[in-house]
Every structure is written in C-alpha cells, then in structure tokens.
PDB file of C-alpha atoms in Angstrom:
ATOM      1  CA  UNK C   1      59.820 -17.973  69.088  1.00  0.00           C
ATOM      2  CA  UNK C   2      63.069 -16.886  68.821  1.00  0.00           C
ATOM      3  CA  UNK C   3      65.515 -19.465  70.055  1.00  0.00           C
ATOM      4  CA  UNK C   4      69.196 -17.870  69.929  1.00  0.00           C
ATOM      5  CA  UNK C   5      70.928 -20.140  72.500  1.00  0.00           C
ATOM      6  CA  UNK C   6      69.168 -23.374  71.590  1.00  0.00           C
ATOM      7  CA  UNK C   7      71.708 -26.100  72.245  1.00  0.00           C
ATOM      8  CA  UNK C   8      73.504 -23.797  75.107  1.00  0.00           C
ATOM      9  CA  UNK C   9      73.760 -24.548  78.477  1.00  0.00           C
ATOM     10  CA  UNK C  10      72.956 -21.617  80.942  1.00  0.00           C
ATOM     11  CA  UNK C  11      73.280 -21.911  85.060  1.00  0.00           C
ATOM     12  CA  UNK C  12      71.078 -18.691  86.842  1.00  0.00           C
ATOM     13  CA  UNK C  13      72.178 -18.335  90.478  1.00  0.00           C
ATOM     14  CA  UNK C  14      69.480 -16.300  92.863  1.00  0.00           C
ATOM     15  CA  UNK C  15      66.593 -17.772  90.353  1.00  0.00           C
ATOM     16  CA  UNK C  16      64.352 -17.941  92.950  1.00  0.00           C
ATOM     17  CA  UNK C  17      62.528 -14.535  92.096  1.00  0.00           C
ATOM     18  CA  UNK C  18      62.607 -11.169  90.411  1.00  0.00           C
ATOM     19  CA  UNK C  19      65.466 -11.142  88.066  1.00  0.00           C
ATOM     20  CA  UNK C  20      66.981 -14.871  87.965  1.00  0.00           C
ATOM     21  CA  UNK C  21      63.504 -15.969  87.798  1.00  0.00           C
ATOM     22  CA  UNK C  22      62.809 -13.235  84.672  1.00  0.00           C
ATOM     23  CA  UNK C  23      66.397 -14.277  83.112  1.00  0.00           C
ATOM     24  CA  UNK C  24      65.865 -18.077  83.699  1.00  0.00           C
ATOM     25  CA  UNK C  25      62.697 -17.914  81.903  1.00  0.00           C
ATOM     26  CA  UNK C  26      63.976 -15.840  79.271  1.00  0.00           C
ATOM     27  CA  UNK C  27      66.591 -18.117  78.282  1.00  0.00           C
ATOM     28  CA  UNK C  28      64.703 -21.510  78.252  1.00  0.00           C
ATOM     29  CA  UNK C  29      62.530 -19.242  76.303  1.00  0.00           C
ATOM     30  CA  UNK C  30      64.781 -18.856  73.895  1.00  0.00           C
ATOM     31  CA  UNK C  31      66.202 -22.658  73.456  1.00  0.00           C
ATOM     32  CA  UNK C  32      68.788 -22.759  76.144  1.00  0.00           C
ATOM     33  CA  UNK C  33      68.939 -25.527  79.065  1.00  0.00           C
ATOM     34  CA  UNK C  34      68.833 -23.506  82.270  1.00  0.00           C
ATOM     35  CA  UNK C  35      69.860 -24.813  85.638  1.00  0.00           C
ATOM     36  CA  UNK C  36      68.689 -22.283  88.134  1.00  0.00           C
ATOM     37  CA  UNK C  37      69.859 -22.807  91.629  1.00  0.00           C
ATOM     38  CA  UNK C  38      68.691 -20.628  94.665  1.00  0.00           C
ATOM     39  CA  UNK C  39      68.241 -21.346  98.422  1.00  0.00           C
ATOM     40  CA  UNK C  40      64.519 -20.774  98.124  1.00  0.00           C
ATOM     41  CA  UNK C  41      63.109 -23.830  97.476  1.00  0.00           C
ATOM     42  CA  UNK C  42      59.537 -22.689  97.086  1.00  0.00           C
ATOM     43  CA  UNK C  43      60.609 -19.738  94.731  1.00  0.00           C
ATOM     44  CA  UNK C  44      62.400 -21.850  92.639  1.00  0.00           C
ATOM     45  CA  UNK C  45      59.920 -24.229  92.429  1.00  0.00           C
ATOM     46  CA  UNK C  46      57.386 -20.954  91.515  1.00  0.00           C
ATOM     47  CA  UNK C  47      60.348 -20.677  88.640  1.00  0.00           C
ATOM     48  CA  UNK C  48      60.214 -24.080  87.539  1.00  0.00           C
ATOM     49  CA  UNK C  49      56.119 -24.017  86.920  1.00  0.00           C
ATOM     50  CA  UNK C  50      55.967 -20.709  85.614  1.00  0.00           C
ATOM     51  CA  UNK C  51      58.299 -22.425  83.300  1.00  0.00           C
ATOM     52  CA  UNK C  52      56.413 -25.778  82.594  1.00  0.00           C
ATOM     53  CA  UNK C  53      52.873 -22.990  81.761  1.00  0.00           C
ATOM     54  CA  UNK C  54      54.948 -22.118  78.419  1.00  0.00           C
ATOM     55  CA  UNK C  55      56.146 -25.441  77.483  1.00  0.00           C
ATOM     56  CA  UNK C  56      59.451 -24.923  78.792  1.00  0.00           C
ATOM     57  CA  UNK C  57      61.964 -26.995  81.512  1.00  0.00           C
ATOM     58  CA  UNK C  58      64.342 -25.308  83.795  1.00  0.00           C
ATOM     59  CA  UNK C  59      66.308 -27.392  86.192  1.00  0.00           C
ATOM     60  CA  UNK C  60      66.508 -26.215  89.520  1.00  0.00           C
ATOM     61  CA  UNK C  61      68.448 -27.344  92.610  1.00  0.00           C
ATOM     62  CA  UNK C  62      69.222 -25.711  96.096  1.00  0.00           C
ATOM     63  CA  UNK C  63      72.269 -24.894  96.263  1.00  0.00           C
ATOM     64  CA  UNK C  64      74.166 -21.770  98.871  1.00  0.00           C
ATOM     65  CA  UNK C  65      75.841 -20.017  96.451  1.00  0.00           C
ATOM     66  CA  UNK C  66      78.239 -18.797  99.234  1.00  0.00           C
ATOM     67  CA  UNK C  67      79.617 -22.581  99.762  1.00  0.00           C
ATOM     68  CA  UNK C  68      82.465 -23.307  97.852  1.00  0.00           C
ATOM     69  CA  UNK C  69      82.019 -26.757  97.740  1.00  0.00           C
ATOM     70  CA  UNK C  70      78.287 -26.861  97.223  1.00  0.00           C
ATOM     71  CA  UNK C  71      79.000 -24.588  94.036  1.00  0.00           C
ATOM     72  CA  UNK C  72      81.372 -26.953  92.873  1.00  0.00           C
ATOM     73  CA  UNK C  73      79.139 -29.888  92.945  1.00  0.00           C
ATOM     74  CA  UNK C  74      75.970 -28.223  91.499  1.00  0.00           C
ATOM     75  CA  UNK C  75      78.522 -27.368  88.593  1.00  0.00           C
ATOM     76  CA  UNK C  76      80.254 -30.425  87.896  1.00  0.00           C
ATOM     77  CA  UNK C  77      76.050 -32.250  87.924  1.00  0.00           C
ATOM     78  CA  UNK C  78      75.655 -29.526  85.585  1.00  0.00           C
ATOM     79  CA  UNK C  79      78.404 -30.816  83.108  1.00  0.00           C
ATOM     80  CA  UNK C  80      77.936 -34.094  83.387  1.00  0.00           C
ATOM     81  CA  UNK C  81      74.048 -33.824  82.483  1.00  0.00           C
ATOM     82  CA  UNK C  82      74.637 -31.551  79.890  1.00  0.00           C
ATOM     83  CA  UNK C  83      78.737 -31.788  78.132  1.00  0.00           C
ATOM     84  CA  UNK C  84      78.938 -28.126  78.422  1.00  0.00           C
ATOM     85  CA  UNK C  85      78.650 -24.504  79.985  1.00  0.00           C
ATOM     86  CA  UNK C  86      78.188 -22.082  77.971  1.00  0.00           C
ATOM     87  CA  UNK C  87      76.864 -19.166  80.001  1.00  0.00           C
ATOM     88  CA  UNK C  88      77.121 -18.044  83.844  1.00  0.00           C
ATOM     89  CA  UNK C  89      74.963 -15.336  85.286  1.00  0.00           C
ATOM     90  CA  UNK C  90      76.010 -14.954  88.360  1.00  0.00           C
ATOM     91  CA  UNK C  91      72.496 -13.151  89.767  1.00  0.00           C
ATOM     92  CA  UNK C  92      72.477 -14.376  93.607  1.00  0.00           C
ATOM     93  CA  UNK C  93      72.889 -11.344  96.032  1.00  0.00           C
ATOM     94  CA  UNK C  94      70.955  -8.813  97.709  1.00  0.00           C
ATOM     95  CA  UNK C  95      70.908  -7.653 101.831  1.00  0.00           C
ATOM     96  CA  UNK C  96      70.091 -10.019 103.025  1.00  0.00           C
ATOM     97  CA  UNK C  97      67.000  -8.497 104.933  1.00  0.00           C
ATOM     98  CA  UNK C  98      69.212  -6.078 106.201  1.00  0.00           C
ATOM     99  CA  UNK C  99      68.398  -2.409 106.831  1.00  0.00           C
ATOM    100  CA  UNK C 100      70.662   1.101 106.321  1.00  0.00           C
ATOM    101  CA  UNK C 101      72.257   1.508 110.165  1.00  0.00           C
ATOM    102  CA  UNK C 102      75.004   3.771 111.845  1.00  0.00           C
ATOM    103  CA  UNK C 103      78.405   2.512 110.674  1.00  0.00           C
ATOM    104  CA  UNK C 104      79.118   2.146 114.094  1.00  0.00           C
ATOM    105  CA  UNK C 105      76.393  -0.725 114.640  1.00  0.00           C
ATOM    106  CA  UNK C 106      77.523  -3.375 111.827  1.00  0.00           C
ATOM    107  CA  UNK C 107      78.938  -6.098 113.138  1.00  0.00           C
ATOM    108  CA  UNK C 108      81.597  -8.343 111.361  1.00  0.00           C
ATOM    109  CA  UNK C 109      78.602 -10.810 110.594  1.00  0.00           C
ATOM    110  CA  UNK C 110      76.642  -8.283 109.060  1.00  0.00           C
ATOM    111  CA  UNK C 111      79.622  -7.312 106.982  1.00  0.00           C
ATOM    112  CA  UNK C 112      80.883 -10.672 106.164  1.00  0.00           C
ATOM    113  CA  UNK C 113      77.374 -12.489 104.969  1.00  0.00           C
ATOM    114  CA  UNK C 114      76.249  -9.736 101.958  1.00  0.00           C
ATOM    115  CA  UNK C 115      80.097 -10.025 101.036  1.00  0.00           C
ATOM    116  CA  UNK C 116      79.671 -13.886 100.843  1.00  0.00           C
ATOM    117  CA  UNK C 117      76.222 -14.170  99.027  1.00  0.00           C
ATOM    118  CA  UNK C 118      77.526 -11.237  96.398  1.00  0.00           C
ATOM    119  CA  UNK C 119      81.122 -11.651  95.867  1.00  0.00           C
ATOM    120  CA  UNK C 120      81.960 -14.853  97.577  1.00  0.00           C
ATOM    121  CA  UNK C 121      79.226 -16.622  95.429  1.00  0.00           C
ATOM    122  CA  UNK C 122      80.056 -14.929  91.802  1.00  0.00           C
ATOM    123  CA  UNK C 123      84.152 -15.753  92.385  1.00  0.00           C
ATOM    124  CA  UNK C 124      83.420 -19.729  93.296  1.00  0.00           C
ATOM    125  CA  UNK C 125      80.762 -19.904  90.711  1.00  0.00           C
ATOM    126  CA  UNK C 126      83.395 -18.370  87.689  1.00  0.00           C
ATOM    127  CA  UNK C 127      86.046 -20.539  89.088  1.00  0.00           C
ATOM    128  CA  UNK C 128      83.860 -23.844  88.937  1.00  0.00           C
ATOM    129  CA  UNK C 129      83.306 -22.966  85.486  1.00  0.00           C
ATOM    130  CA  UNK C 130      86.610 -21.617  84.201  1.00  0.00           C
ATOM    131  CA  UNK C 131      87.914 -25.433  83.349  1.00  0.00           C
ATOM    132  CA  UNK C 132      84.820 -26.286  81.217  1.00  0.00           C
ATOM    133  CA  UNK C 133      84.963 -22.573  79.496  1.00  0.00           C
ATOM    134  CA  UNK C 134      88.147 -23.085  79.089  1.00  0.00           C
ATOM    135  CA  UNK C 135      87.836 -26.503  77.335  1.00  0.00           C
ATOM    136  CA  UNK C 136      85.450 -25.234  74.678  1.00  0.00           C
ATOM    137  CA  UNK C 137      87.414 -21.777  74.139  1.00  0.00           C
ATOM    138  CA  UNK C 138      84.146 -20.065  74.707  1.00  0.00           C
ATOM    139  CA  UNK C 139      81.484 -18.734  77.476  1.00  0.00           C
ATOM    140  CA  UNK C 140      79.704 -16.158  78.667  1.00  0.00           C
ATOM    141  CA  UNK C 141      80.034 -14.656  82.675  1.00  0.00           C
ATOM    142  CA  UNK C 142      77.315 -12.337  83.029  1.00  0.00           C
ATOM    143  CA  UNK C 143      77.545 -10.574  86.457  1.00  0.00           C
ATOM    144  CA  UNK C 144      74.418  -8.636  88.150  1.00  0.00           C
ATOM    145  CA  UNK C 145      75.923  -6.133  89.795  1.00  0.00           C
ATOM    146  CA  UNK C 146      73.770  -2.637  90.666  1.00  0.00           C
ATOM    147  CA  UNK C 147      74.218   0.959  90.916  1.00  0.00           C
ATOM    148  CA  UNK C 148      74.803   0.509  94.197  1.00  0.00           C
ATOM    149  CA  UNK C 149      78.595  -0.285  93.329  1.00  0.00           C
ATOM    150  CA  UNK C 150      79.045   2.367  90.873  1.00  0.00           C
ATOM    151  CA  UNK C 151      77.910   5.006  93.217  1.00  0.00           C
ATOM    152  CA  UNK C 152      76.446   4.882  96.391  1.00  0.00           C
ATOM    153  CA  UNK C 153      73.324   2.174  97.489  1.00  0.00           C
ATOM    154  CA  UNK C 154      69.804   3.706  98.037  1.00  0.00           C
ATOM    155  CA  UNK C 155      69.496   0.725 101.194  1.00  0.00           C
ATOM    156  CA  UNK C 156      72.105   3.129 103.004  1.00  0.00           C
ATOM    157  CA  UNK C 157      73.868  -0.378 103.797  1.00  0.00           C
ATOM    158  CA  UNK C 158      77.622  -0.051 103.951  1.00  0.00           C
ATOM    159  CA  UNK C 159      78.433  -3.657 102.812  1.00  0.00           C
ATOM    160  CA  UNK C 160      75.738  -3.627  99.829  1.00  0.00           C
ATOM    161  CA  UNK C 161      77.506  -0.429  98.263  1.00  0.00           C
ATOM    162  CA  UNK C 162      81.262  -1.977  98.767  1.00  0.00           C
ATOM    163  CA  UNK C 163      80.390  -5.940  97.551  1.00  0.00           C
ATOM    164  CA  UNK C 164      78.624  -4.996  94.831  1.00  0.00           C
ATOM    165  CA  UNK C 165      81.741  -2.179  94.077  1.00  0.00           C
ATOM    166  CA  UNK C 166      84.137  -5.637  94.517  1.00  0.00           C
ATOM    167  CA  UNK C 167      81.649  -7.120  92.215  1.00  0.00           C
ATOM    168  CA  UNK C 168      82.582  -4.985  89.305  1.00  0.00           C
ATOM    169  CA  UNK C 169      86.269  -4.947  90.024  1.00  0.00           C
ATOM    170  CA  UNK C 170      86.203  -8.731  89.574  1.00  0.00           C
ATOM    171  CA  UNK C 171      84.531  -8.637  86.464  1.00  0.00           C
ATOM    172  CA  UNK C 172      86.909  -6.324  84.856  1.00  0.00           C
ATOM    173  CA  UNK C 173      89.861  -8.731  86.384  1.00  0.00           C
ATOM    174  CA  UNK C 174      88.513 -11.797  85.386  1.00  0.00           C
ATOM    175  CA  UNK C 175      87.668 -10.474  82.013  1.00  0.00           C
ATOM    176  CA  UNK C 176      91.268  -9.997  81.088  1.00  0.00           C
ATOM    177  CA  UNK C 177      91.993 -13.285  82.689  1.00  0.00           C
ATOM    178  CA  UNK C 178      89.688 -15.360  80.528  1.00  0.00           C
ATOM    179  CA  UNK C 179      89.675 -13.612  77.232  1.00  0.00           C
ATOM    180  CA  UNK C 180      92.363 -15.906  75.727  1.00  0.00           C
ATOM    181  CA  UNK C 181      89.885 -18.767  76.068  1.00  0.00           C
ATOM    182  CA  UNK C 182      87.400 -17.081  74.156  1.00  0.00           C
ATOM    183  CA  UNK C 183      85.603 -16.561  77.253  1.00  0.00           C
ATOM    184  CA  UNK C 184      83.728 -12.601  77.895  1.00  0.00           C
ATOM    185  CA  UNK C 185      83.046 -11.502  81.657  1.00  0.00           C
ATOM    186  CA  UNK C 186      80.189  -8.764  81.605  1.00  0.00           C
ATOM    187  CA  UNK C 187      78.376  -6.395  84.381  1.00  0.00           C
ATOM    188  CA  UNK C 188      75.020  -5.236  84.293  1.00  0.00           C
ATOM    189  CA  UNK C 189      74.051  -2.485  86.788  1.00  0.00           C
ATOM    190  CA  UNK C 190      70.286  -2.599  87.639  1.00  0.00           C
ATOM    191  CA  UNK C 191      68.742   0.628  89.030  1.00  0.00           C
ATOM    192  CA  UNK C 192      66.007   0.543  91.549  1.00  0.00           C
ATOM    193  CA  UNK C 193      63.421  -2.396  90.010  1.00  0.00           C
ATOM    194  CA  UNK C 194      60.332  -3.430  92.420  1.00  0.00           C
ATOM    195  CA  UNK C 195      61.542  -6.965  92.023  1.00  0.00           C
ATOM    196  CA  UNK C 196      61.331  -8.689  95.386  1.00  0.00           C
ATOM    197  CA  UNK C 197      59.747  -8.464  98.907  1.00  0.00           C
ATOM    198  CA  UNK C 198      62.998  -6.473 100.038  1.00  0.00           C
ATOM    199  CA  UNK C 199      62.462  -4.182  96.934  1.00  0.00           C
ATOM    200  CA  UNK C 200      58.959  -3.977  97.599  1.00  0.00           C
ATOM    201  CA  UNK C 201      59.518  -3.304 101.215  1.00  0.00           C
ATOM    202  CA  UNK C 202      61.982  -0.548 100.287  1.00  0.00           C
ATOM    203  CA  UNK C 203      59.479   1.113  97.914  1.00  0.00           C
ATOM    204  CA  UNK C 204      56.715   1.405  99.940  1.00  0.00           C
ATOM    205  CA  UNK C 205      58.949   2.559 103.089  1.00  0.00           C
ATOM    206  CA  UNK C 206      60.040   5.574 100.618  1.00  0.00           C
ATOM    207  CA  UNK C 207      55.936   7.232 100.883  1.00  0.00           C
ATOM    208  CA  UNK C 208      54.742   9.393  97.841  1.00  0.00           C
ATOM    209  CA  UNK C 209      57.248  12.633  98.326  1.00  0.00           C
ATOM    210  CA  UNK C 210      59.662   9.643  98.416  1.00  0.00           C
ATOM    211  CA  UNK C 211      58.950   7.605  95.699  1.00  0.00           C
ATOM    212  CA  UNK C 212      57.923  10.570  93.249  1.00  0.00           C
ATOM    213  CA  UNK C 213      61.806  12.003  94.160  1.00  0.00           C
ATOM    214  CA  UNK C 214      63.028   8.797  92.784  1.00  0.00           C
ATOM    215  CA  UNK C 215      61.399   8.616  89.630  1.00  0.00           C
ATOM    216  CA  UNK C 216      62.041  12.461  89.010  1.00  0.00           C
ATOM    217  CA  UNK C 217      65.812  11.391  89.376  1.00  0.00           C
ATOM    218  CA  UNK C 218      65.185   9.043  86.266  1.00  0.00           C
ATOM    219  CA  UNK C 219      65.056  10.527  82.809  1.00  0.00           C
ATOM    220  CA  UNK C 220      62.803   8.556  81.586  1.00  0.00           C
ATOM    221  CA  UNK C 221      60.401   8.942  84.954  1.00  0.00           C
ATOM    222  CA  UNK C 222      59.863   5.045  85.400  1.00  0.00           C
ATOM    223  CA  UNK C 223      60.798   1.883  87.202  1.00  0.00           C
ATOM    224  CA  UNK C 224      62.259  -0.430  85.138  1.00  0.00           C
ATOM    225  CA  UNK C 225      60.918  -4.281  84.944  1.00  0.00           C
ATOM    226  CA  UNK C 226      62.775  -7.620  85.778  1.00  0.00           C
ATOM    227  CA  UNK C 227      62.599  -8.106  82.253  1.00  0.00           C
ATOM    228  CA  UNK C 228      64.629  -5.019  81.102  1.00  0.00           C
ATOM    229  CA  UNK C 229      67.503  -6.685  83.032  1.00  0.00           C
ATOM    230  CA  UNK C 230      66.771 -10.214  81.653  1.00  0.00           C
ATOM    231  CA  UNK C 231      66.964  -8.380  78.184  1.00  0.00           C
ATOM    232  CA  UNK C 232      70.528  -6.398  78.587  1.00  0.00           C
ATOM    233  CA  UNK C 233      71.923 -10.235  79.890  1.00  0.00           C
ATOM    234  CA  UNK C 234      70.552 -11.704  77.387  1.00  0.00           C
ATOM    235  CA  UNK C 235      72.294  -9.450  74.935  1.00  0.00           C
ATOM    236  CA  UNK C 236      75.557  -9.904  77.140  1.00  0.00           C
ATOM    237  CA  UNK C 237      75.734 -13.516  76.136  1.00  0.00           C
ATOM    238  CA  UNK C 238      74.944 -13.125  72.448  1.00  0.00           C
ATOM    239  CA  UNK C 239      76.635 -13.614  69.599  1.00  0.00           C
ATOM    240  CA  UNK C 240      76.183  -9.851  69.047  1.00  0.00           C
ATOM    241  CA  UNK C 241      78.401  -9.156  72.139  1.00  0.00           C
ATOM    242  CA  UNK C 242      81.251 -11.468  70.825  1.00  0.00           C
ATOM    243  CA  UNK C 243      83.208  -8.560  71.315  1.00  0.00           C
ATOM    244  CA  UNK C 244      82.790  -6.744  74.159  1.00  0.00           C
ATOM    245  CA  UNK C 245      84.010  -7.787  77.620  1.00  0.00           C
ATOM    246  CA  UNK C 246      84.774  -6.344  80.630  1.00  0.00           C
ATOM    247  CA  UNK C 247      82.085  -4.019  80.721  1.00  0.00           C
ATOM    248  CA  UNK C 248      79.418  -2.773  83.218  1.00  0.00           C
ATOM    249  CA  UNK C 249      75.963  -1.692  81.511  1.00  0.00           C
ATOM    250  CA  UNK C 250      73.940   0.265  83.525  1.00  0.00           C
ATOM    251  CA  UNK C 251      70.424  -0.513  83.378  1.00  0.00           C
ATOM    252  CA  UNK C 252      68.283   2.087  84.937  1.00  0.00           C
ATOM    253  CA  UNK C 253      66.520   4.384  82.902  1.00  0.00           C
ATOM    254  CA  UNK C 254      69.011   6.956  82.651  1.00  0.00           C
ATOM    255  CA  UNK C 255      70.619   8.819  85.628  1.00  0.00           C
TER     256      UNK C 255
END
C-alpha cells in the first residue's frame, strides 16, 4: 500500500456517496486521517464501513456544509482531534434534486439553495481553514467543480452552470490569496460520471440515441469512474503538485 499522506489530516465534504465517498476512501487508503462530513447520515455511515472492510477509519459527522457556523465547528473538532489540516476538498454540491426548467419558472429559492450547497459551502469551509493553513505555511484546497462551469451544464439548470462557474472563479482568487502561506487552491472539473441517484436518474432519462450521443462526444467513448476523480485530487494535494495552483483540471475523457 502506498501511503503518501500518512500523518496528514484530510476533511471530504459531500462524502456521503459517489465521489467524496471514492476520495475519502482513497485517502485513508493511502495513510491520511479523513473526516468526511455530509448531511446523509446513512451514506456516510455506508462510507465509514466500506472503510472499516479494508482496515481503514474515516471519521464522519453531519454537518450542512451551507451553515457557516456548523462548518466552523466541525473544523475547529477537526483541529483539536488532530493538531492540523492539511488538505480541504471541498466536494459537497450537486442540484439538489432539481430538474432543467424555463428560466422564467426558478424561483429565488431554487436559485439561492444550489448557490449555498456549491459556493456558499466551499467559501466557509476555506475560510475555517485558512488560520490553521496558515499556521503551518502549508495545505492543500482541492475544489470539485464540473464542466458545467466551464461551459454550459448537461442538467439544463441555470443555477448549476453559474455556481459551479463562481466555483472556479473563487479558486483562482483564493489561490493568489493563500499562496504566501504555502497554501495551493486547485479545481477539478468532472465530466458526466454515473455517480449518484441524480446521475443515475439523469442517465437513464437520456434513452439509447441519448446516451450513445454522449459518449460519441467523448474521445475516448466512455464514462469515467468516481475513482478517476478521486485520482486527479489526489494528485492535486501531492507533493508532486507543490507547484501548481490555481488551476482547473478537467476530468472527462477528453472533449
């Protein structure tokens, strides 16, 4: 077993499933202590005994990533357990159950709640970190963004396309903020992965003619795996991308 972040400390927001459960598990796979939080209590649990099957611990609390207070509590348990932070993937997002309506139909709710689980949640969860980042001159923010925000979002939902776009622009900001403290802020872009009921749901609502356009819009003519995104975040907050900050990676099989 490879173990490059033994010793590290690693929080996973949105572990519940699909890819915070895949990037939990891939870091206490390799060494690291991994507090995953989620508001799915059975899914994280799921997270925590898939876990525990390969010998491994991740912590897991509830937490509404979308509370500012709530995030700064869950963080500060986090350091007091532990001494340290030394990598943040901010992972928590998604529509919310959603669906792709008439611009003229979204309410201010509708708008407001995917902007508070996927921007709201990644700016109070960098900012509950920043002070302990800051004290060790090091860290890793690893954003999950999609390539919803870097062109337009397959769901057809407005408020996806534009938090996820927001998304992005506060990595690049926060990346210039932090660097003097040693500290990189990365994006990584997932394409269309069958990770989740809603993905799942989406899929099969696409029918054959559907899905086969999809995959013909992919060079390499596949779906990609929650693992391929564990794997590009897990490179994020190596000490092979000690360099590099400020940047989206799009992982999606070529477009």
């Amino acid at each position: 077993m490879a173990e490059r972040f033994t010793n590290q400390t690693v929080i996973v927001t949105g572990a519940a499933h699909g890819f915070g459960q895949a990037i939990a598990h891939a870091f206490a796979w390799e060494g690291a202590a991994v507090w995953a939080c989620d508001l799915n209590a059975q899914g994280l649990g799921e997270t925590a005994r898939l876990a525990h099957h390969d010998g491994l611990t991740i912590q897991t609390r509830s937490v509404d990533v979308s509370d500012g207070a709530a995030v700064s509590a869950f963080v500060a348990e986090v350091v007091a357990a532990t001494n340290r932070i030394d990598v943040l993937v901010n992972n928590a997002g998604g529509v919310l159950g959603q669906v792709g309506r008439p611009l003229e139909e979204i309410s201010p709710l509708d708008w407001r709640s995917i902007f508070a689980v996927n921007v709201d949640g990644a700016f109070f969860f960098a900012q509950a970190v920043a002070q302990q980042m800051k004290a060790q001159q090091s860290g890793r923010i690893i954003n999950i963004s999609s390539g919803a925000g870097l062109g337009i979002s397959l769901t057809g939902i407005q408020a996806y396309a534009s938090a996820k776009a927001a998304q992005i622009g506060l990595t690049r900001q926060l990346a210039h903020e932090l660097g003097a403290w040693g500290i990189t802020v990365n994006n990584v872009a997932p394409g269309f992965v069958r990770s989740n009921p809603t993905t799942e749901r989406q899929w099969q609502s696409y029918g054959e003619e559907g899905q086969r356009k999809l995959l013909d819009g992919i060079a390499l003519k596949r779906l990609g795996t929650p693992e391929d995104i564990a794997a590009a975040v897990l490179f994020f907050a190596s000490e092979q991308a000690r360099w590099i900050t400020g940047q989206i990676l799009s992982v999606d099989g070529g477009k």
